[in-house]
């Protein structure tokens, strides 16, 4: 196994935080599913089959189980899902019917490049969680401007974008065709200055 360097850890953070579709492999039984990260705990919230809770070997292969999966994440499942976590899952995925959800605590993740990361060297807790609501509100206050920001940061137009999450390295957008992650041009790790940084990004789209 390869030890990750700083650039690998940054790439791993981006891959893990954009892991919204996966094949849940529980004792080798596959289940194509959806997931997202709980910003408070850094654990995944994932839709499951009930029998997965009794499995011993559980992995999330993202975006699907194939020879070129970007990442494989070893997790431990618990059905102790809070209402807030369920609401966050719905904000990302808008399920037509309420799925059975579980908390998937990530133990380690192996990238397609061979490196292995852990919660110790690649934590997924969102340092901006205390102000995430106000950041999303600012981004969504002018949807035309948000659309321009999406195009500026990704180079692609996104129809009907809605910010559903913001962290220190990116913005999660739910658009008409699905979810997309916008990489921030620079990290925003200070909650007190985060709103000013987001507003500056939005204002840059008017130039």
mmCIF file of C-alpha atoms in Angstrom:
data_model
loop_
_atom_site.group_PDB
_atom_site.id
_atom_site.type_symbol
_atom_site.label_atom_id
_atom_site.label_comp_id
_atom_site.label_asym_id
_atom_site.label_seq_id
_atom_site.Cartn_x
_atom_site.Cartn_y
_atom_site.Cartn_z
ATOM 1 C CA UNK A 1 0.000 0.000 0.000
ATOM 2 C CA UNK A 2 1.184 3.506 -0.803
ATOM 3 C CA UNK A 3 1.342 6.264 1.788
ATOM 4 C CA UNK A 4 -0.650 9.339 0.696
ATOM 5 C CA UNK A 5 1.021 12.722 0.230
ATOM 6 C CA UNK A 6 -0.736 16.094 0.537
ATOM 7 C CA UNK A 7 -1.941 16.151 -3.080
ATOM 8 C CA UNK A 8 -3.288 12.622 -2.719
ATOM 9 C CA UNK A 9 -5.135 13.570 0.463
ATOM 10 C CA UNK A 10 -6.718 16.555 -1.297
ATOM 11 C CA UNK A 11 -7.778 14.328 -4.202
ATOM 12 C CA UNK A 12 -9.108 11.725 -1.771
ATOM 13 C CA UNK A 13 -11.155 14.372 0.030
ATOM 14 C CA UNK A 14 -12.710 15.475 -3.261
ATOM 15 C CA UNK A 15 -13.482 11.891 -4.318
ATOM 16 C CA UNK A 16 -14.960 10.903 -0.974
ATOM 17 C CA UNK A 17 -17.054 14.053 -0.641
ATOM 18 C CA UNK A 18 -18.478 13.523 -4.130
ATOM 19 C CA UNK A 19 -19.249 9.834 -3.530
ATOM 20 C CA UNK A 20 -23.001 10.079 -4.082
ATOM 21 C CA UNK A 21 -23.585 6.816 -5.930
ATOM 22 C CA UNK A 22 -22.093 3.477 -4.995
ATOM 23 C CA UNK A 23 -22.403 -0.261 -5.037
ATOM 24 C CA UNK A 24 -22.866 -1.427 -1.464
ATOM 25 C CA UNK A 25 -21.098 -4.769 -1.181
ATOM 26 C CA UNK A 26 -22.195 -6.621 1.941
ATOM 27 C CA UNK A 27 -20.629 -10.077 2.325
ATOM 28 C CA UNK A 28 -20.092 -9.801 -1.464
ATOM 29 C CA UNK A 29 -23.804 -9.210 -2.220
ATOM 30 C CA UNK A 30 -24.101 -6.076 -4.436
ATOM 31 C CA UNK A 31 -26.705 -3.347 -4.032
ATOM 32 C CA UNK A 32 -26.577 -0.203 -6.176
ATOM 33 C CA UNK A 33 -27.338 2.718 -3.928
ATOM 34 C CA UNK A 34 -27.001 6.405 -3.122
ATOM 35 C CA UNK A 35 -25.114 8.064 -0.308
ATOM 36 C CA UNK A 36 -23.779 11.365 1.024
ATOM 37 C CA UNK A 37 -21.602 12.548 3.894
ATOM 38 C CA UNK A 38 -23.007 13.746 7.190
ATOM 39 C CA UNK A 39 -21.081 17.018 7.701
ATOM 40 C CA UNK A 40 -21.144 16.760 11.490
ATOM 41 C CA UNK A 41 -19.646 13.283 11.842
ATOM 42 C CA UNK A 42 -17.879 12.642 8.539
ATOM 43 C CA UNK A 43 -19.765 9.353 8.192
ATOM 44 C CA UNK A 44 -21.726 8.364 5.109
ATOM 45 C CA UNK A 45 -25.508 8.202 5.102
ATOM 46 C CA UNK A 46 -26.443 5.410 2.727
ATOM 47 C CA UNK A 47 -29.613 3.694 1.492
ATOM 48 C CA UNK A 48 -29.409 -0.021 2.240
ATOM 49 C CA UNK A 49 -31.156 -3.352 2.120
ATOM 50 C CA UNK A 50 -32.180 -4.509 5.602
ATOM 51 C CA UNK A 51 -30.002 -7.645 5.507
ATOM 52 C CA UNK A 52 -26.877 -5.522 5.012
ATOM 53 C CA UNK A 53 -26.991 -4.613 8.696
ATOM 54 C CA UNK A 54 -26.067 -8.207 9.605
ATOM 55 C CA UNK A 55 -23.134 -8.420 7.195
ATOM 56 C CA UNK A 56 -19.556 -8.670 8.426
ATOM 57 C CA UNK A 57 -17.685 -7.390 5.365
ATOM 58 C CA UNK A 58 -19.124 -4.119 4.028
ATOM 59 C CA UNK A 59 -17.645 -1.923 1.292
ATOM 60 C CA UNK A 60 -18.854 1.029 -0.752
ATOM 61 C CA UNK A 61 -17.455 0.929 -4.296
ATOM 62 C CA UNK A 62 -17.878 4.384 -5.859
ATOM 63 C CA UNK A 63 -19.360 5.341 -8.195
ATOM 64 C CA UNK A 64 -20.095 1.647 -8.865
ATOM 65 C CA UNK A 65 -18.455 -1.753 -8.467
ATOM 66 C CA UNK A 66 -16.195 -2.118 -11.508
ATOM 67 C CA UNK A 67 -12.534 -2.628 -12.336
ATOM 68 C CA UNK A 68 -12.066 1.146 -12.516
ATOM 69 C CA UNK A 69 -13.947 2.196 -9.353
ATOM 70 C CA UNK A 70 -12.474 5.483 -8.149
ATOM 71 C CA UNK A 71 -12.524 4.420 -4.524
ATOM 72 C CA UNK A 72 -13.485 1.498 -2.319
ATOM 73 C CA UNK A 73 -14.511 2.425 1.204
ATOM 74 C CA UNK A 74 -14.572 -0.063 4.078
ATOM 75 C CA UNK A 75 -17.428 0.887 6.394
ATOM 76 C CA UNK A 76 -19.297 -0.247 9.471
ATOM 77 C CA UNK A 77 -23.099 0.051 9.302
ATOM 78 C CA UNK A 78 -25.514 1.251 11.972
ATOM 79 C CA UNK A 79 -29.246 1.909 11.655
ATOM 80 C CA UNK A 80 -29.072 4.731 14.223
ATOM 81 C CA UNK A 81 -29.949 7.503 11.731
ATOM 82 C CA UNK A 82 -31.164 10.831 13.105
ATOM 83 C CA UNK A 83 -33.949 12.905 11.581
ATOM 84 C CA UNK A 84 -31.401 15.570 10.659
ATOM 85 C CA UNK A 85 -29.271 13.020 8.806
ATOM 86 C CA UNK A 86 -32.340 11.722 6.973
ATOM 87 C CA UNK A 87 -33.292 15.270 5.973
ATOM 88 C CA UNK A 88 -29.776 15.913 4.626
ATOM 89 C CA UNK A 89 -29.958 12.733 2.541
ATOM 90 C CA UNK A 90 -33.279 13.910 1.103
ATOM 91 C CA UNK A 91 -31.810 17.337 0.281
ATOM 92 C CA UNK A 92 -29.181 15.629 -1.848
ATOM 93 C CA UNK A 93 -31.184 12.844 -3.425
ATOM 94 C CA UNK A 94 -34.895 13.740 -3.213
ATOM 95 C CA UNK A 95 -35.974 10.085 -2.926
ATOM 96 C CA UNK A 96 -39.349 9.316 -4.476
ATOM 97 C CA UNK A 97 -39.972 6.900 -1.600
ATOM 98 C CA UNK A 98 -38.315 6.987 1.791
ATOM 99 C CA UNK A 99 -35.413 4.488 1.693
ATOM 100 C CA UNK A 100 -34.033 2.492 4.581
ATOM 101 C CA UNK A 101 -31.012 4.506 5.666
ATOM 102 C CA UNK A 102 -27.928 3.608 7.654
ATOM 103 C CA UNK A 103 -24.901 5.405 9.021
ATOM 104 C CA UNK A 104 -21.797 4.005 7.308
ATOM 105 C CA UNK A 105 -18.787 4.880 9.447
ATOM 106 C CA UNK A 106 -15.759 4.960 7.194
ATOM 107 C CA UNK A 107 -12.784 2.952 8.438
ATOM 108 C CA UNK A 108 -10.429 3.359 5.470
ATOM 109 C CA UNK A 109 -10.640 4.009 1.741
ATOM 110 C CA UNK A 110 -8.469 2.679 -1.096
ATOM 111 C CA UNK A 111 -8.137 4.966 -4.109
ATOM 112 C CA UNK A 112 -7.834 3.828 -7.712
ATOM 113 C CA UNK A 113 -4.216 5.035 -7.584
ATOM 114 C CA UNK A 114 -3.399 2.532 -4.826
ATOM 115 C CA UNK A 115 -3.110 4.870 -1.837
ATOM 116 C CA UNK A 116 -5.092 4.176 1.317
ATOM 117 C CA UNK A 117 -6.544 6.965 3.453
ATOM 118 C CA UNK A 118 -8.150 6.843 6.882
ATOM 119 C CA UNK A 119 -10.286 9.176 9.024
ATOM 120 C CA UNK A 120 -7.080 10.114 10.832
ATOM 121 C CA UNK A 121 -5.241 11.502 7.792
ATOM 122 C CA UNK A 122 -8.286 12.294 5.655
ATOM 123 C CA UNK A 123 -11.118 13.464 7.952
ATOM 124 C CA UNK A 124 -14.461 14.262 6.347
ATOM 125 C CA UNK A 125 -16.061 16.306 9.143
ATOM 126 C CA UNK A 126 -17.063 19.671 7.671
ATOM 127 C CA UNK A 127 -15.344 22.566 9.518
ATOM 128 C CA UNK A 128 -18.022 24.934 8.157
ATOM 129 C CA UNK A 129 -21.009 22.906 9.392
ATOM 130 C CA UNK A 130 -22.030 25.625 11.883
ATOM 131 C CA UNK A 131 -22.524 28.154 9.057
ATOM 132 C CA UNK A 132 -23.420 25.803 6.202
ATOM 133 C CA UNK A 133 -27.075 26.839 6.242
ATOM 134 C CA UNK A 134 -26.262 30.529 5.832
ATOM 135 C CA UNK A 135 -23.717 29.751 3.101
ATOM 136 C CA UNK A 136 -26.264 27.747 1.111
ATOM 137 C CA UNK A 137 -28.823 30.519 1.615
ATOM 138 C CA UNK A 138 -26.377 33.103 0.237
ATOM 139 C CA UNK A 139 -25.568 30.918 -2.766
ATOM 140 C CA UNK A 140 -29.234 30.219 -3.503
ATOM 141 C CA UNK A 141 -30.414 33.821 -3.072
ATOM 142 C CA UNK A 142 -29.632 34.567 -6.726
ATOM 143 C CA UNK A 143 -29.961 31.443 -8.851
ATOM 144 C CA UNK A 144 -28.766 33.174 -12.027
ATOM 145 C CA UNK A 145 -25.576 34.233 -10.296
ATOM 146 C CA UNK A 146 -25.186 30.730 -8.834
ATOM 147 C CA UNK A 147 -25.528 29.322 -12.345
ATOM 148 C CA UNK A 148 -22.722 31.609 -13.518
ATOM 149 C CA UNK A 149 -20.586 30.520 -10.571
ATOM 150 C CA UNK A 150 -21.177 26.865 -11.474
ATOM 151 C CA UNK A 151 -20.031 27.515 -15.027
ATOM 152 C CA UNK A 152 -17.014 29.507 -13.828
ATOM 153 C CA UNK A 153 -15.811 26.816 -11.405
ATOM 154 C CA UNK A 154 -16.661 23.749 -13.490
ATOM 155 C CA UNK A 155 -16.623 25.024 -17.070
ATOM 156 C CA UNK A 156 -20.064 23.481 -17.596
ATOM 157 C CA UNK A 157 -23.542 25.009 -17.518
ATOM 158 C CA UNK A 158 -25.844 23.467 -14.904
ATOM 159 C CA UNK A 159 -29.599 23.835 -15.249
ATOM 160 C CA UNK A 160 -31.567 24.882 -12.125
ATOM 161 C CA UNK A 161 -28.636 24.636 -9.675
ATOM 162 C CA UNK A 162 -29.286 24.555 -5.940
ATOM 163 C CA UNK A 163 -26.524 24.563 -3.326
ATOM 164 C CA UNK A 164 -27.154 21.754 -0.827
ATOM 165 C CA UNK A 165 -23.795 21.734 0.941
ATOM 166 C CA UNK A 166 -20.635 23.790 1.421
ATOM 167 C CA UNK A 167 -17.381 22.704 3.051
ATOM 168 C CA UNK A 168 -13.799 23.909 3.163
ATOM 169 C CA UNK A 169 -12.887 22.520 -0.272
ATOM 170 C CA UNK A 170 -16.064 22.603 -2.339
ATOM 171 C CA UNK A 171 -19.733 23.304 -2.951
ATOM 172 C CA UNK A 172 -22.281 20.545 -3.520
ATOM 173 C CA UNK A 173 -24.857 21.433 -6.164
ATOM 174 C CA UNK A 174 -28.093 19.620 -6.978
ATOM 175 C CA UNK A 175 -28.998 20.413 -10.577
ATOM 176 C CA UNK A 176 -31.701 19.156 -12.904
ATOM 177 C CA UNK A 177 -29.532 16.256 -14.134
ATOM 178 C CA UNK A 178 -28.090 15.278 -10.747
ATOM 179 C CA UNK A 179 -25.390 16.207 -8.259
ATOM 180 C CA UNK A 180 -22.141 17.996 -9.036
ATOM 181 C CA UNK A 181 -19.276 19.115 -6.814
ATOM 182 C CA UNK A 182 -17.613 22.460 -7.445
ATOM 183 C CA UNK A 183 -14.000 22.684 -6.297
ATOM 184 C CA UNK A 184 -13.253 25.955 -4.535
ATOM 185 C CA UNK A 185 -10.328 27.954 -5.967
ATOM 186 C CA UNK A 186 -8.893 28.105 -2.437
ATOM 187 C CA UNK A 187 -9.796 26.469 0.844
ATOM 188 C CA UNK A 188 -12.254 28.157 3.212
ATOM 189 C CA UNK A 189 -11.639 26.743 6.673
ATOM 190 C CA UNK A 190 -12.653 29.636 8.950
ATOM 191 C CA UNK A 191 -16.411 29.725 9.692
ATOM 192 C CA UNK A 192 -16.238 33.400 10.682
ATOM 193 C CA UNK A 193 -14.926 34.515 7.291
ATOM 194 C CA UNK A 194 -16.699 31.870 5.192
ATOM 195 C CA UNK A 195 -19.688 34.033 4.264
ATOM 196 C CA UNK A 196 -17.414 36.858 3.083
ATOM 197 C CA UNK A 197 -15.474 34.358 0.964
ATOM 198 C CA UNK A 198 -18.648 32.941 -0.604
ATOM 199 C CA UNK A 199 -20.018 36.402 -1.311
ATOM 200 C CA UNK A 200 -16.715 37.351 -2.938
ATOM 201 C CA UNK A 201 -17.006 34.293 -5.192
ATOM 202 C CA UNK A 202 -20.517 35.313 -6.197
ATOM 203 C CA UNK A 203 -19.485 38.906 -6.855
ATOM 204 C CA UNK A 204 -16.647 37.703 -9.072
ATOM 205 C CA UNK A 205 -19.286 36.330 -11.441
ATOM 206 C CA UNK A 206 -20.506 39.890 -12.121
ATOM 207 C CA UNK A 207 -17.149 41.006 -13.469
#
